Amino acid sequence: MDDNNMITDINTLRREKNAVILAHFYQRPEVQQIADFVGDSLQLSQQAAATGAAIIVFAGVHFMAETAKILSPAKKVLLPDLNAGCSLADSCPPEAFGAFIAAHPGHTVISYVNTSAEIKAMTDICCTSSNALKIVESLPVDEKIIFGPDRNLGNYIKSITGRAEMLVWDGACHVHEAFSVERLVALKKRLPGAKVVAHPECKKAVLLLADFIGSTAAVLHFTQHDAAAQYIVVTEPGVIFQMRKASPQKEFIPLPGVDASASALADDCGACNDCRFMKLITLEKIYRALQSEQPEVLVEETVRAKAEKAIRRMLALSK
Ligand code: 13P
Ligand code: SF4
């Protein structure tokens, strides 16, 4: 089936089944194009909590679909490919994180949504890259905090808040860790007029070279409202689809990862630092998921109820 026929069938099925398709900014352009809503992790969790649809098809990764199920347990949540995991979520195994919490009593646990439902169930308040600063600042300055799992986001928040009592879990995302200072310096030299926008999951040395640091929604918003004509984008390149759509007159250059060939620096290398998990979702898999109502994401009820409290606290603080 070609893409046009696939899209016609997806549209028929989503109408018949009262389904909504939610997509993250890191999805393939053709997937973002057919989604009912495209957003960052926070916006997607807000949509999942608010939708009146009977079925949520999550064009994203497992922890996002799980978050939707935790917030809307009566709805059917489909993840078109169950292999769409997350290296950051995997860097925080529940047993080890539980032992870390037990070893540090009296701490408030803040966890990024990029975690499993089990981790969320051990968490006091969830956060995303959009609201991590606000969530941390909602607590008294001397509050003891455990922040997990992203060390780069955690240390970035720690540095701008000056919090002394903040323990940061040593996890990371393979995509954002793969951006190197050397490549960024070389690209800046070639494009001296370009501004650098970076996601806070990048390493500190990379963030120090950024003109703007923010979540995917925040970097998109910045490039829409800023006056520069050229941007070096230091996050997963899927977001560039929306940047080009919103600002067609501007130029967006993705920073290649460390593994890209040296010549990639000279190219508009749209695919060189893709999140391999995000890119597993295709139009065909969305069509099949809608047709078969599989694979479904389920969360055990006692875990779900505990995890929901942490997510709802985040949503209440994010209005
Ligand atoms: P945001 O959606 O909060 O920008 O996070 C990016 C990310 O890594 C999602 O997997
Ligand atoms: Fe996880 Fe990183 Fe992929 Fe986001 S980009 S889903 S944090 S592996």
Tab-separated table of C-alpha atoms in Angstrom, residues 66-228:
chain	number	residue	atom	x	y	z
A	66	GLU	CA	2.685	4.205	29.606
A	67	THR	CA	2.184	7.758	30.922
A	68	ALA	CA	-0.968	8.032	28.786
A	69	LYS	CA	-2.273	4.728	30.199
A	70	ILE	CA	-1.483	5.808	33.773
A	71	LEU	CA	-3.488	9.012	33.249
A	72	SER	CA	-6.329	7.425	31.257
A	73	PRO	CA	-6.671	3.821	32.486
A	74	ALA	CA	-10.103	3.331	30.908
A	75	LYS	CA	-8.766	4.105	27.441
A	76	LYS	CA	-6.995	1.692	25.142
A	77	VAL	CA	-3.405	2.912	24.589
A	78	LEU	CA	-1.573	1.515	21.568
A	79	LEU	CA	2.168	1.732	20.876
A	80	PRO	CA	2.663	0.729	17.203
A	81	ASP	CA	6.039	-0.917	17.968
A	82	LEU	CA	6.734	-2.247	21.475
A	83	ASN	CA	10.484	-2.103	20.762
A	84	ALA	CA	10.285	1.700	20.890
A	85	GLY	CA	12.039	1.999	24.243
A	86	CYS	CA	14.358	4.698	25.603
A	87	SER	CA	18.027	4.465	26.586
A	88	LEU	CA	17.480	7.103	29.275
A	89	ALA	CA	14.596	5.173	30.869
A	90	ASP	CA	16.751	2.020	30.667
A	91	SER	CA	19.561	3.797	32.553
A	92	CYS	CA	17.348	3.779	35.657
A	93	PRO	CA	16.466	0.189	36.653
A	94	PRO	CA	13.765	0.069	39.393
A	95	GLU	CA	15.727	-2.184	41.777
A	96	ALA	CA	18.850	0.022	41.760
A	97	PHE	CA	16.846	3.272	41.950
A	98	GLY	CA	14.792	1.858	44.836
A	99	ALA	CA	18.018	1.003	46.698
A	100	PHE	CA	19.337	4.538	46.036
A	101	ILE	CA	16.159	6.062	47.519
A	102	ALA	CA	16.371	3.719	50.533
A	103	ALA	CA	20.006	4.737	51.087
A	104	HIS	CA	19.025	8.422	51.191
A	105	PRO	CA	15.966	8.743	53.454
A	106	GLY	CA	14.247	12.100	53.831
A	107	HIS	CA	14.688	13.111	50.190
A	108	THR	CA	11.883	14.201	47.854
A	109	VAL	CA	12.126	12.169	44.656
A	110	ILE	CA	11.749	14.031	41.363
A	111	SER	CA	11.821	11.862	38.248
A	112	TYR	CA	11.842	12.805	34.634
A	113	VAL	CA	8.881	11.276	32.741
A	114	ASN	CA	11.492	9.353	30.707
A	115	THR	CA	11.195	6.469	33.182
A	116	SER	CA	9.227	3.255	33.577
A	117	ALA	CA	5.924	3.157	35.482
A	118	GLU	CA	7.780	1.359	38.327
A	119	ILE	CA	10.142	4.327	38.733
A	120	LYS	CA	7.224	6.773	38.629
A	121	ALA	CA	5.561	4.729	41.387
A	122	MET	CA	8.637	5.446	43.618
A	123	THR	CA	8.551	9.127	42.724
A	124	ASP	CA	7.018	12.081	44.567
A	125	ILE	CA	6.772	14.450	41.576
A	126	CYS	CA	7.474	13.805	37.910
A	127	CYS	CA	8.943	16.436	35.618
A	128	THR	CA	9.851	16.933	31.977
A	129	SER	CA	12.555	19.107	30.430
A	130	SER	CA	9.891	21.867	30.057
A	131	ASN	CA	9.049	22.129	33.721
A	132	ALA	CA	12.009	20.630	35.655
A	133	LEU	CA	13.137	24.072	36.863
A	134	LYS	CA	9.610	25.022	37.990
A	135	ILE	CA	9.114	21.693	39.797
A	136	VAL	CA	12.439	21.965	41.657
A	137	GLU	CA	11.752	25.605	42.545
A	138	SER	CA	8.304	24.677	43.905
A	139	LEU	CA	10.137	23.015	46.833
A	140	PRO	CA	11.759	24.893	49.749
A	141	VAL	CA	15.421	25.848	49.051
A	142	ASP	CA	16.755	23.504	51.723
A	143	GLU	CA	14.610	20.523	50.664
A	144	LYS	CA	16.660	17.366	50.104
A	145	ILE	CA	16.042	16.178	46.551
A	146	ILE	CA	16.826	13.048	44.560
A	147	PHE	CA	16.650	13.884	40.842
A	148	GLY	CA	16.622	11.143	38.235
A	149	PRO	CA	17.458	9.752	35.825
A	150	ASP	CA	19.164	12.284	33.505
A	151	ARG	CA	22.498	13.528	34.913
A	152	ASN	CA	22.812	16.312	32.338
A	153	LEU	CA	19.361	17.794	32.964
A	154	GLY	CA	19.789	17.252	36.723
A	155	ASN	CA	23.184	18.941	36.879
A	156	TYR	CA	21.963	21.780	34.641
A	157	ILE	CA	19.014	22.449	36.998
A	158	LYS	CA	21.326	22.123	39.997
A	159	SER	CA	23.720	24.681	38.526
A	160	ILE	CA	21.054	27.288	37.745
A	161	THR	CA	19.215	26.903	41.048
A	162	GLY	CA	22.365	26.593	43.163
A	163	ARG	CA	20.696	23.772	45.130
A	164	ALA	CA	23.234	22.098	47.405
A	165	GLU	CA	20.915	19.321	48.602
A	166	MET	CA	20.253	17.690	45.233
A	167	LEU	CA	21.447	14.168	44.455
A	168	VAL	CA	21.468	13.405	40.733
A	169	TRP	CA	21.109	9.864	39.340
A	170	ASP	CA	23.823	8.943	36.831
A	171	GLY	CA	21.679	8.237	33.742
A	172	ALA	CA	21.765	9.648	30.214
A	173	CYS	CA	20.164	9.556	26.773
A	174	HIS	CA	22.392	8.055	24.044
A	175	VAL	CA	21.220	10.617	21.460
A	176	HIS	CA	22.034	13.752	23.459
A	177	GLU	CA	25.269	12.285	24.862
A	178	ALA	CA	26.486	11.765	21.278
A	179	PHE	CA	26.817	15.489	20.573
A	180	SER	CA	30.451	16.557	20.868
A	181	VAL	CA	31.996	19.920	21.681
A	182	GLU	CA	34.598	19.445	18.916
A	183	ARG	CA	31.955	19.057	16.205
A	184	LEU	CA	29.925	21.944	17.571
A	185	VAL	CA	32.974	24.245	17.677
A	186	ALA	CA	33.849	23.270	14.082
A	187	LEU	CA	30.291	23.906	12.870
A	188	LYS	CA	30.109	27.258	14.695
A	189	LYS	CA	33.352	28.281	12.976
A	190	ARG	CA	31.833	27.462	9.573
A	191	LEU	CA	28.560	29.240	10.401
A	192	PRO	CA	29.556	32.252	12.526
A	193	GLY	CA	26.097	33.890	12.235
A	194	ALA	CA	24.180	30.815	13.417
A	195	LYS	CA	22.673	30.583	16.896
A	196	VAL	CA	22.956	27.321	18.808
A	197	VAL	CA	19.805	25.839	20.372
A	198	ALA	CA	20.317	22.813	22.633
A	199	HIS	CA	18.300	20.388	24.730
A	200	PRO	CA	19.272	20.164	28.437
A	201	GLU	CA	19.904	16.409	28.066
A	202	CYS	CA	23.192	17.409	26.312
A	203	LYS	CA	26.520	17.376	28.186
A	204	LYS	CA	27.537	20.484	30.148
A	205	ALA	CA	30.398	21.378	27.777
A	206	VAL	CA	27.918	21.431	24.869
A	207	LEU	CA	25.337	23.457	26.838
A	208	LEU	CA	27.988	26.080	27.616
A	209	LEU	CA	28.179	26.825	23.867
A	210	ALA	CA	24.404	27.222	23.423
A	211	ASP	CA	22.591	30.520	22.861
A	212	PHE	CA	19.355	28.932	24.076
A	213	ILE	CA	18.686	25.803	26.174
A	214	GLY	CA	15.229	24.262	26.382
A	215	SER	CA	12.865	21.359	25.803
A	216	THR	CA	11.870	20.499	22.234
A	217	ALA	CA	8.787	22.762	22.487
A	218	ALA	CA	10.914	25.580	23.966
A	219	VAL	CA	13.618	25.435	21.265
A	220	LEU	CA	10.922	25.383	18.580
A	221	HIS	CA	9.240	28.438	20.147
A	222	PHE	CA	12.611	30.223	20.457
A	223	THR	CA	13.496	29.772	16.772
A	224	GLN	CA	10.026	31.046	15.789
A	225	HIS	CA	10.356	34.280	17.738
A	226	ASP	CA	14.084	35.011	17.560
A	227	ALA	CA	15.559	37.243	14.835
A	228	ALA	CA	18.480	35.066	13.626
